[in-house]
Short mmCIF file of C-alpha atoms in Angstrom, two decimals:
data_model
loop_
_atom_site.label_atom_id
_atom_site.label_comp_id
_atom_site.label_asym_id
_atom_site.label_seq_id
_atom_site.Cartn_x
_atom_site.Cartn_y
_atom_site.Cartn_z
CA UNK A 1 -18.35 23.58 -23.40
CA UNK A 2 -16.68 27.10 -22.38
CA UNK A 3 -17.92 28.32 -19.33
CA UNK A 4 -17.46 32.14 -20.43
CA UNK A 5 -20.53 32.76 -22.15
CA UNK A 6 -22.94 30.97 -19.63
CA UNK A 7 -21.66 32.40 -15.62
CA UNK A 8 -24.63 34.75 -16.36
CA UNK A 9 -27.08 32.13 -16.48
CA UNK A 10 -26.19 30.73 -12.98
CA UNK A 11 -25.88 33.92 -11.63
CA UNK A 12 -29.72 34.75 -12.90
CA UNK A 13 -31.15 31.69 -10.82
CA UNK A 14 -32.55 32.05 -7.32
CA UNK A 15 -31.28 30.76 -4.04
CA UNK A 16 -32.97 27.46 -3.53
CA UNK A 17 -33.65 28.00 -0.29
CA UNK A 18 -36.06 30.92 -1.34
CA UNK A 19 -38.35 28.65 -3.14
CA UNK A 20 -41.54 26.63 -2.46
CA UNK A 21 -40.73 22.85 -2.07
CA UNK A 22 -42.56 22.09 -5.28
CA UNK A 23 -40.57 24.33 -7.53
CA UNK A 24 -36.72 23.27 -5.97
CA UNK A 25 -36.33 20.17 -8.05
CA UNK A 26 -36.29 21.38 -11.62
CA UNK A 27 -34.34 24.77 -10.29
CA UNK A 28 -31.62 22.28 -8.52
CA UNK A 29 -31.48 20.33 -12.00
CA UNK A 30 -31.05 23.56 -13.90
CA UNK A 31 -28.04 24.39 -11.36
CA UNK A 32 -26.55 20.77 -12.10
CA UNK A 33 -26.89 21.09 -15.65
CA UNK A 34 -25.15 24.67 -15.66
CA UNK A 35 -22.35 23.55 -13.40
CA UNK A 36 -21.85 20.89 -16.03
CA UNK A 37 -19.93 23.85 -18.03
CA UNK A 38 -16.19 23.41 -18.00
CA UNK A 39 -13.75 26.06 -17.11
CA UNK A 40 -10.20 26.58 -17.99
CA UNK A 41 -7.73 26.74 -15.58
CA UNK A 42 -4.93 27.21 -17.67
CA UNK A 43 -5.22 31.18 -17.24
CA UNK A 44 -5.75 31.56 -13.73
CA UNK A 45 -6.88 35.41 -14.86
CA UNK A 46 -9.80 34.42 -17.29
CA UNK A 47 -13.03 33.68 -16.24
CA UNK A 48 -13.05 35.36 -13.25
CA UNK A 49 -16.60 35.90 -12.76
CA UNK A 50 -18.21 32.70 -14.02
CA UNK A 51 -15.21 30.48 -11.83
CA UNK A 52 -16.28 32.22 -8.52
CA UNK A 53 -20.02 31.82 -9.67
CA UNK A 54 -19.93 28.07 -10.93
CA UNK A 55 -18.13 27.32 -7.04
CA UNK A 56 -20.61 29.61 -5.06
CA UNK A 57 -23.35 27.57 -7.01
CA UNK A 58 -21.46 23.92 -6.07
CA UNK A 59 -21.39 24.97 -2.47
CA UNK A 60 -25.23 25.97 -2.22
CA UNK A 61 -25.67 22.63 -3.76
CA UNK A 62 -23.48 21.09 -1.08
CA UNK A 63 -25.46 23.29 1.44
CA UNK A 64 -28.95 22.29 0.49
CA UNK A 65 -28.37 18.52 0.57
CA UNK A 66 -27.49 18.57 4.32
CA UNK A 67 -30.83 19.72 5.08
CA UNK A 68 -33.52 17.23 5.98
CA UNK A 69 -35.20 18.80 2.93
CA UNK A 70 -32.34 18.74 0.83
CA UNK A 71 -31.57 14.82 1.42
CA UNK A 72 -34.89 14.24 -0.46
CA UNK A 73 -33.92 15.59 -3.36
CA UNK A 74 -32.33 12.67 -4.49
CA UNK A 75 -35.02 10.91 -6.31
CA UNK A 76 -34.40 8.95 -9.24
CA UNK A 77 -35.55 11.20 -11.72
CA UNK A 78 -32.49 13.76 -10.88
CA UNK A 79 -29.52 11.08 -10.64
CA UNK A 80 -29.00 11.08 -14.57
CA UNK A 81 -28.64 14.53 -13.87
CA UNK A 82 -26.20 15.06 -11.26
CA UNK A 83 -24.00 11.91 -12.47
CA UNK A 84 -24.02 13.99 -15.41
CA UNK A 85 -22.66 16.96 -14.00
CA UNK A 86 -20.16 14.97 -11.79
CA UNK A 87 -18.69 13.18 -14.45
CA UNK A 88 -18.21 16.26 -16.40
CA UNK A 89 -16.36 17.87 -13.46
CA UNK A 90 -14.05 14.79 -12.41
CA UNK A 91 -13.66 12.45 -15.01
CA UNK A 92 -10.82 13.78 -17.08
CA UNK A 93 -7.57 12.67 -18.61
CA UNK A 94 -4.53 13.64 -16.26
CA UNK A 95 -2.05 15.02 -17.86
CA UNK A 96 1.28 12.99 -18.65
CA UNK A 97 3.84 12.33 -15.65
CA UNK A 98 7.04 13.90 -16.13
CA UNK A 99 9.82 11.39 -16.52
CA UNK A 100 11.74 13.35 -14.15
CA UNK A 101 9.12 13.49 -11.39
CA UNK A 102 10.46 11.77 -8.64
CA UNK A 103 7.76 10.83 -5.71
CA UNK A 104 10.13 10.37 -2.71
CA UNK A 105 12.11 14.12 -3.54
CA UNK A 106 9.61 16.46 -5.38
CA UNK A 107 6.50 17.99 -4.45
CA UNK A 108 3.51 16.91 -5.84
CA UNK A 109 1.89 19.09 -8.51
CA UNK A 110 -1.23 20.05 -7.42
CA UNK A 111 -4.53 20.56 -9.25
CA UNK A 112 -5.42 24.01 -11.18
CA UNK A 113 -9.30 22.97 -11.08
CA UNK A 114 -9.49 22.49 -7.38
CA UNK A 115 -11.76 24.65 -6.58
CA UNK A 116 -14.58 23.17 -8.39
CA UNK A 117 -12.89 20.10 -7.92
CA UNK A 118 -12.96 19.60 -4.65
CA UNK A 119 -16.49 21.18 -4.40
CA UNK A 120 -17.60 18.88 -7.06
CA UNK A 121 -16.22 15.51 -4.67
CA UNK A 122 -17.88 17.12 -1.92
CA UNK A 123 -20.88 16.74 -3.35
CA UNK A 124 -20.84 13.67 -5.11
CA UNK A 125 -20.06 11.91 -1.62
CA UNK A 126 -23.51 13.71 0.19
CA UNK A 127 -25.02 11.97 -3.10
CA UNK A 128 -23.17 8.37 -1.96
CA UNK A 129 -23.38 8.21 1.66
CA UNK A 130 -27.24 9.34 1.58
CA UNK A 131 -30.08 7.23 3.25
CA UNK A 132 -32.27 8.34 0.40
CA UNK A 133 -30.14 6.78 -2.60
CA UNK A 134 -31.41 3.18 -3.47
CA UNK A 135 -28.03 1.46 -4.51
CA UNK A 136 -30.20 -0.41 -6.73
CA UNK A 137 -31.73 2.19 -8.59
CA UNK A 138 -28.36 4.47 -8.89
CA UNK A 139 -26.19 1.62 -9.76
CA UNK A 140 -27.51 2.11 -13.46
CA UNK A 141 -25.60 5.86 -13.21
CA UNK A 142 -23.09 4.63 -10.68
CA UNK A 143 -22.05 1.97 -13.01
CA UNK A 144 -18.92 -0.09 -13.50
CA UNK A 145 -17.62 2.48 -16.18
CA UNK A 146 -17.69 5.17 -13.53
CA UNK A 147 -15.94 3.16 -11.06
CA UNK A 148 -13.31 2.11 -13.28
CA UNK A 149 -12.63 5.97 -14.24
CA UNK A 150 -12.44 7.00 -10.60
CA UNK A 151 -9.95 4.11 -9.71
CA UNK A 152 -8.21 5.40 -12.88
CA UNK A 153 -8.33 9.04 -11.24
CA UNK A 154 -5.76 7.86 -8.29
CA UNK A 155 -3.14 8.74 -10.39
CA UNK A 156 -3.33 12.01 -9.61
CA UNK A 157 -0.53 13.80 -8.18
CA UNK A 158 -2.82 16.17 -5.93
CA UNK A 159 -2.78 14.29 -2.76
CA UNK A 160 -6.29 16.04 -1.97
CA UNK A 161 -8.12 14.51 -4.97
CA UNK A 162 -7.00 11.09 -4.09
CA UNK A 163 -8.10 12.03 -0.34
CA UNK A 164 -11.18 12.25 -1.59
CA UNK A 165 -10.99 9.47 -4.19
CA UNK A 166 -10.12 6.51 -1.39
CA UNK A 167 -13.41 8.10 0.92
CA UNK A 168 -15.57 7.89 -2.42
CA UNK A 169 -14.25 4.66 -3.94
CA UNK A 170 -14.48 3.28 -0.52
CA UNK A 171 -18.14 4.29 0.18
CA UNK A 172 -19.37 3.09 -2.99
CA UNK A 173 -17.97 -0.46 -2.61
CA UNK A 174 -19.60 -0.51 0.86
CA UNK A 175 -22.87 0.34 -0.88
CA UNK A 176 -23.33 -1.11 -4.17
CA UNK A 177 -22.54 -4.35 -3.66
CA UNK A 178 -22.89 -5.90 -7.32
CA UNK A 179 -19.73 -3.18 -7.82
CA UNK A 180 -17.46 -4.96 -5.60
CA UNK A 181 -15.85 -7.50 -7.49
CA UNK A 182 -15.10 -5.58 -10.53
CA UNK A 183 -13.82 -2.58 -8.19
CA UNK A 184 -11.33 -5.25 -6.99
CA UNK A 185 -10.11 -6.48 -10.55
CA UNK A 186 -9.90 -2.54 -11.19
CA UNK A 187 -7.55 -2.12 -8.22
CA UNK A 188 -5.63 -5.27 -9.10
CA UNK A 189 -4.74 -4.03 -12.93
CA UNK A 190 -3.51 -0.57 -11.52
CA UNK A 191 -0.78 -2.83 -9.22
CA UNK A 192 -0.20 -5.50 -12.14
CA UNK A 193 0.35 -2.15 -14.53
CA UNK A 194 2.51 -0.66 -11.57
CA UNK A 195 4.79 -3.98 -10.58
CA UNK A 196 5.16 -5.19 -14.16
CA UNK A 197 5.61 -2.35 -16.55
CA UNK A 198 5.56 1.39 -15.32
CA UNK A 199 6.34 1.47 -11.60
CA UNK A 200 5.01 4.56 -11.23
CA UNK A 201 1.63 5.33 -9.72
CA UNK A 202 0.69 7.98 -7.64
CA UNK A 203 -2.01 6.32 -5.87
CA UNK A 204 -1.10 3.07 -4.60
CA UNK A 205 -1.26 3.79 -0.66
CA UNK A 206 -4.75 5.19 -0.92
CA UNK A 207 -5.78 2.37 -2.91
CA UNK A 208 -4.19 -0.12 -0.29
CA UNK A 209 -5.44 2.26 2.38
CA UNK A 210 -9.26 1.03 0.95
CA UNK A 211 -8.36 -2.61 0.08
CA UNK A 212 -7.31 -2.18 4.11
CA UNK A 213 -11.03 -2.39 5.38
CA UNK A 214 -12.09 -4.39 2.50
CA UNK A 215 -10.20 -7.25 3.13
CA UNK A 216 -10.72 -6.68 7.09
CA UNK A 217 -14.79 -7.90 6.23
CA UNK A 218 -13.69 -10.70 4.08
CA UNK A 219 -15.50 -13.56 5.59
CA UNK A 220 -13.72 -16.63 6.55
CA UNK A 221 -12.72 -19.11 5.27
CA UNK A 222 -11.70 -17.03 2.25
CA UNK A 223 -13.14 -17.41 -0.93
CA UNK A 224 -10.16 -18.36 -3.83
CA UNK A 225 -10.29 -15.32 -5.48
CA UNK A 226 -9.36 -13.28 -2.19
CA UNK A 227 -6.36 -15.74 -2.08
CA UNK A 228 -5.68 -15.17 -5.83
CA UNK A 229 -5.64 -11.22 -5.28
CA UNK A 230 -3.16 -12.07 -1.66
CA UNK A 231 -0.50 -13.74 -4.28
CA UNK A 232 -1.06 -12.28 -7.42
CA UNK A 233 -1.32 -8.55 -6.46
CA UNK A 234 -0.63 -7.52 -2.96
CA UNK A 235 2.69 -9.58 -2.09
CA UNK A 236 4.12 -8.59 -5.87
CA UNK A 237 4.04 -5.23 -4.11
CA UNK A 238 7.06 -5.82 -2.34
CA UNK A 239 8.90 -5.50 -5.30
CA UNK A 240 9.55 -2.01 -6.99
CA UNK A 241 11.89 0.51 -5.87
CA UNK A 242 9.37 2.89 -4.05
CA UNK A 243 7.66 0.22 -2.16
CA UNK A 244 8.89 2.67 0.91
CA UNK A 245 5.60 5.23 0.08
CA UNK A 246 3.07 2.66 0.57
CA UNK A 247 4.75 -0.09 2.88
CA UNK A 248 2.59 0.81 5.74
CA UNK A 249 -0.27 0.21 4.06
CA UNK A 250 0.65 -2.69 1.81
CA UNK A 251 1.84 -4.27 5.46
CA UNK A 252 -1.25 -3.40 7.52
CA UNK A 253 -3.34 -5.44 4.46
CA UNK A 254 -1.01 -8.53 4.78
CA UNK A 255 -1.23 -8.61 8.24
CA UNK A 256 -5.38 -9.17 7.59
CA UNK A 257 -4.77 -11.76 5.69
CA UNK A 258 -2.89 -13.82 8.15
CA UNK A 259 -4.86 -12.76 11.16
CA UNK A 260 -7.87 -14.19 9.27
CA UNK A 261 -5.68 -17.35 7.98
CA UNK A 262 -2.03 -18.10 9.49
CA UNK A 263 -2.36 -20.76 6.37
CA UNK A 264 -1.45 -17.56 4.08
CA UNK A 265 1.96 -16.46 5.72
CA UNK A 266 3.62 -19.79 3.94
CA UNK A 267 2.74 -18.12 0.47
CA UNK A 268 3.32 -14.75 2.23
CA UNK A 269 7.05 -15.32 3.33
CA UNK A 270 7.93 -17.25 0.44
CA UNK A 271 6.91 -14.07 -1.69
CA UNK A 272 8.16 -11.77 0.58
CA UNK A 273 11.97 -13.24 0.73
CA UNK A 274 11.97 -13.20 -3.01
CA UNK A 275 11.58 -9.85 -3.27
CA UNK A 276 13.96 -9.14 0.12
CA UNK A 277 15.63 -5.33 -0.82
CA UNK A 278 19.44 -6.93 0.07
CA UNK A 279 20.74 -4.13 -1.85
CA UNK A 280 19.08 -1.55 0.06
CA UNK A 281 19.22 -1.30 4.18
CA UNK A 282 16.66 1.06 4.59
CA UNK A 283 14.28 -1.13 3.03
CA UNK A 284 15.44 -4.16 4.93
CA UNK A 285 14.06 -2.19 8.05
CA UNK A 286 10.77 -1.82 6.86
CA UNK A 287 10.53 -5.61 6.10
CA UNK A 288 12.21 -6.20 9.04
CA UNK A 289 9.57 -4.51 10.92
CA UNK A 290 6.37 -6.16 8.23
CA UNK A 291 8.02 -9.44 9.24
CA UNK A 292 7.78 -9.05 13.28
CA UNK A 293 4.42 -8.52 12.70
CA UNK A 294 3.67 -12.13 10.52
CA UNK A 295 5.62 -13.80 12.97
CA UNK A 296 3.79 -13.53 16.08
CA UNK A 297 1.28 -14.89 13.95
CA UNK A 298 2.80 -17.95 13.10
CA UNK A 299 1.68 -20.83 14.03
CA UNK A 300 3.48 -23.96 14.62
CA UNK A 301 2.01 -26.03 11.46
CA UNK A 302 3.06 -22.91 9.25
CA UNK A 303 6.93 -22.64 10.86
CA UNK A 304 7.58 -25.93 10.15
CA UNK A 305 6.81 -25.36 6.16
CA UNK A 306 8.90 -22.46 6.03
CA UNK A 307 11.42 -22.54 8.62
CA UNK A 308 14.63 -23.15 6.57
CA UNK A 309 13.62 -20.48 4.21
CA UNK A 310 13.11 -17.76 7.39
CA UNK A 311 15.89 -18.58 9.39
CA UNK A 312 18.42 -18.86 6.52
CA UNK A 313 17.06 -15.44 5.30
CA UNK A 314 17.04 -13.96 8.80
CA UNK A 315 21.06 -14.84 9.14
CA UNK A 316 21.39 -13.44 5.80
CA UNK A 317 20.05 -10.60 8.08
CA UNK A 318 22.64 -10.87 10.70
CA UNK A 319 25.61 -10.92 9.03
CA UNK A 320 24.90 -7.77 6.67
CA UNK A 321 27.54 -5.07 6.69
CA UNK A 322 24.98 -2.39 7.76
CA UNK A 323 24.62 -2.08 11.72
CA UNK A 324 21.07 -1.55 11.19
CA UNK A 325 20.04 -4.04 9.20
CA UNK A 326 21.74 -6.69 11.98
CA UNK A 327 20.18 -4.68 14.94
CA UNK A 328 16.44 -4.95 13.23
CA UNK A 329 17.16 -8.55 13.25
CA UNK A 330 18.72 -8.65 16.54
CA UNK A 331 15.43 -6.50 18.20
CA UNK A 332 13.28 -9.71 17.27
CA UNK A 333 14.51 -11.48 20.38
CA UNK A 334 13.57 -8.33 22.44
CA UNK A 335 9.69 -9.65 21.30
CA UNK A 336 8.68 -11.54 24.44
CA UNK A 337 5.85 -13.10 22.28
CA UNK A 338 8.06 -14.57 19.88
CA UNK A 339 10.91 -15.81 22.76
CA UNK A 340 8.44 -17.13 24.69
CA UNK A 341 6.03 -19.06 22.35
CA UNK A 342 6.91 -18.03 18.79
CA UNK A 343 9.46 -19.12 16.43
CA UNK A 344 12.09 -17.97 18.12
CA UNK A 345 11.29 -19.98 21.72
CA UNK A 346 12.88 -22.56 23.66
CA UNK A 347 10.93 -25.32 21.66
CA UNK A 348 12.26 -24.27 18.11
CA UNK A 349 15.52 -23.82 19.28
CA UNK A 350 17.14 -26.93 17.21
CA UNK A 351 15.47 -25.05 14.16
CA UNK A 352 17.01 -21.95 14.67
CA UNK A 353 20.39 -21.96 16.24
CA UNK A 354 22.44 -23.95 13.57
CA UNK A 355 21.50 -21.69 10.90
CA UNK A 356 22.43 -18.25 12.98
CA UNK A 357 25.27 -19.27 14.96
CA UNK A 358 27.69 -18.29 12.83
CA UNK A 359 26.47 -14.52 12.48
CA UNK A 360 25.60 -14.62 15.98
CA UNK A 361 29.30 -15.28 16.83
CA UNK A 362 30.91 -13.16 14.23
CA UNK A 363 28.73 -10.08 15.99
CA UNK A 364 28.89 -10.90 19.71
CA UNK A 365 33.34 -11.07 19.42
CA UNK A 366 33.89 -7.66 18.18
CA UNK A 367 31.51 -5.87 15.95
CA UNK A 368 32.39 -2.27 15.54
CA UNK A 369 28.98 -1.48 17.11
CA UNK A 370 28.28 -1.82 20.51
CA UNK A 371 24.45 -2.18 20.81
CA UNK A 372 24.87 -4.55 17.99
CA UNK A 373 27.68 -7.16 20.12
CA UNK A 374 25.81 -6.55 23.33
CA UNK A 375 22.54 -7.52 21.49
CA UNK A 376 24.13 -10.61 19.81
CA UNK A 377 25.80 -11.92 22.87
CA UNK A 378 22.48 -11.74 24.73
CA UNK A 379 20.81 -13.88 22.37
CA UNK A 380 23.93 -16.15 22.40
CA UNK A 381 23.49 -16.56 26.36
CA UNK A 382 20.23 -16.82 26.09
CA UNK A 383 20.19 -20.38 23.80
CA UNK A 384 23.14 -21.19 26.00
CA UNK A 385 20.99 -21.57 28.44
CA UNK A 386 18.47 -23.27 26.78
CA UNK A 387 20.41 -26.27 25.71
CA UNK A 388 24.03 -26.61 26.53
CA UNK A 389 24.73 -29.31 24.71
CA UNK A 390 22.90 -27.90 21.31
CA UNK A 391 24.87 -24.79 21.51
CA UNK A 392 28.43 -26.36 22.14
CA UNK A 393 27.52 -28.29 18.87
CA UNK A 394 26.69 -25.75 16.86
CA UNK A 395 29.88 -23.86 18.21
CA UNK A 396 31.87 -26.88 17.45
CA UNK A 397 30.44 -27.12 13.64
CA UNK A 398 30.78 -23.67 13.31
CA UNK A 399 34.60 -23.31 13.85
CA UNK A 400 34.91 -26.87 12.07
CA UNK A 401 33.34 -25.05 9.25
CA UNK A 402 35.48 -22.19 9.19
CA UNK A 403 38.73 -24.36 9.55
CA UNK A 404 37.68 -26.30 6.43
CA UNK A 405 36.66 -22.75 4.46
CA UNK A 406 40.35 -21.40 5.70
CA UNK A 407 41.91 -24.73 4.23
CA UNK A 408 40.03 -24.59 0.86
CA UNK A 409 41.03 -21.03 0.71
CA UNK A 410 45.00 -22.00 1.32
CA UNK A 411 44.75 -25.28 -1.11
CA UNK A 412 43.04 -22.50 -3.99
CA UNK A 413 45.63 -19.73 -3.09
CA UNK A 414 48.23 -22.40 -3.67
CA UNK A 415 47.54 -23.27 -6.89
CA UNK A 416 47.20 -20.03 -7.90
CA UNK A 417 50.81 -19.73 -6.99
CA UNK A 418 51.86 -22.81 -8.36
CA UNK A 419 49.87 -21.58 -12.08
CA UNK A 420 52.13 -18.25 -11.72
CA UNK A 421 55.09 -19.94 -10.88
CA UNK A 422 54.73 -21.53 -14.25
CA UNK A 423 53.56 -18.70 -16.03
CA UNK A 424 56.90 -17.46 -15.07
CA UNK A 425 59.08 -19.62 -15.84
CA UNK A 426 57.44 -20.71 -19.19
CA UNK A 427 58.57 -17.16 -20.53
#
């Protein structure tokens, strides 16, 4: 409905406040029902008068219901009403991405409607986070269509709408508690959409910013489907391009899950090195950084599952071209933790050294970068000291190895020559 012929209306209504108790209720109803009225924003010149009246009427609202008086308000037999008038306001198509948008580089474009919009949220969350709302009598307005649009509403490119959306979404799974599953299934189809077919959401850090303190109160031990949504949707994550906008809070939410069961960094790891970015050393940094983090929570059980896969992936690590992809890796044996006790200690030693000997050595005689040699020949000296004997092996099997590659090279590079020899005198 056009909001130009109808500003008049709300502007005819009394204050609230200037009313006996008795008669607020069906005037604050009236308000809702008139603020249900849509305005274009397309012309930021039209509608002048009814815009700045529609707002000055959402703020009383907002003003009223953070009185003591105002709080009672919310009985049942209004909540049809204002759901009414805040689904109107918020739940809306947004309008197509452009396919040249590009989240990391441009800025975001922001929302015409926002100032009803914003009023409108405002609102909506005195409604959520009120004493006087029975979750079980609102959950029949609050339903699981409503939730599903607002999770669908995180695509917005306003970065103050989805402020608002994660506080919302978030309060309403705290209090309706026959929502939360399904607001969980909604989150995980945005990421399966997201990894698998678009890639582009605008969205996903708020949304992992919430799943954050969700998964925080999962009890333990945790339930299957928690585990399902660990493998399925959060460590698939790790995959697209951007992952960079929302790594912080796609790592803080791993992190929970192992601090609540070291079990989960097996599945964790063995996810996260499939989707290692080798081709990009910025991103290597960040899961550089995500992995510190899982390993101080490793336990011994899980490190001996995984360990071939971790320490052949972390000398992948060492002997990348880009300085700061090797001094990342090097910076994990400045983590007292994990040289003392973790997997990088004394005891795990055997484990470790034969598989990162070799870019150990190559960086500790010579890299171009100094940190990076110092660094390497530290952690050299220190597994020297550990175990003699262990390290002269590996040292001996290491320039074995490289005599037998250097060989194999000359016997290939040999026949090569031998094949053009003929080629040439075949002519």
């Amino acid at each position: 409905m056009s909001g130009s012929a109808n500003f008049a209306a709300l502007k005819d209504l009394p204050a609230l406040r200037d009313q006996p108790l008795k008669e607020r209720e069906p005037l604050f109803v009236k308000k809702l029902q008139l603020c249900s009225i849509i305005f274009a924003f397309d012309d930021p010149k039209v509608d002048l008068r009814g815009k700045d009246i529609k707002r000055q009427t959402l703020l009383e609202l907002v003003d009223y219901v953070n009185t003591p008086a105002g709080q009672k308000i919310f009985t049942e037999s209004i909540t049809k009403d204002l759901m009414t008038c805040i689904s109107a306001n918020v739940c809306r198509a947004l309008p197509p991405a452009t396919d040249d948008f590009d989240p990391e580089e441009d800025e975001p474009v922001l929302e015409p409607a926002w100032p009803h919009l914003q009023v409108a949220y405002e609102f909506f969350l005195r409604f959520i986070v009120s004493s006087e709302v029975n979750a079980k009598v609102a959950k029949k307005h609050v339903n699981q269509e409503f939730c599903l649009q607002l999770v669908e509403l995180f695509d917005s490119e306003d970065p103050r709408e989805r402020d608002y959306l994660k506080t919302i979404l978030h309060r309403i799974y705290g209090k309706f508690m026959s929502h939360r599953s399904f607001i969980r299934k909604a989150i995980s189809n945005v990421f399966y959409r997201f990894v698998y077919e678009t890639e582009r959401h605008n969205g996903i850090g708020e949304l992992l910013e919430i799943l954050g303190s969700i998964i925080n109160g999962f009890a333990i031990p945790l339930k299957k489907e928690h585990l399902q949504f660990l493998v399925r949707a959060l460590i698939p994550l790790h995959k697209p391009k951007c992952v960079s906008l929302y790594h912080q809070q796609l790592s803080y939410c791993i992190i929970q899950y192992v601090e609540k069961d070291p079990e989960t960094a097996i599945a964790i790891l063995n996810g996260f090195f499939r989707c290692w970015p080798w081709s990009c050393s910025s991103k290597q940094v960040l899961f550089l950084n995500e992995l510190e983090e899982i390993l101080e929570l490793l336990g011994a059980d899980q490190l001996g599952q995984i360990s071939k896969t971790l320490f052949t992936n972390l000398a992948r690590c060492l002997d990348s071209d880009h300085f700061q992809v090797v001094e990342r890796a090097l910076f994990l044996w400045n983590n007292e933790h994990l040289v003392n006790s973790g997997c990088l200690s004394r005891l795990n030693a055997k484990m470790v050294l034969p598989i990162i000997y070799g870019p150990l050595y190559k960086n500790s005689s010579g890299h171009w970068n100094a940190t990076v040699e110092g660094l390497a020949q530290n952690v050299l000296k220190m597994y020297m000291e550990y175990d003699l004997a262990l390290y002269d092996k590996c040292s001996t099997d290491y320039f074995k190895e490289e005599e037998e590659g250097k060989r194999k090279k000359g016997e290939v590079k040999q026949k090569w020559n031998t094949v053009v020899s003929m080629a040439q005198t075949n002519r």
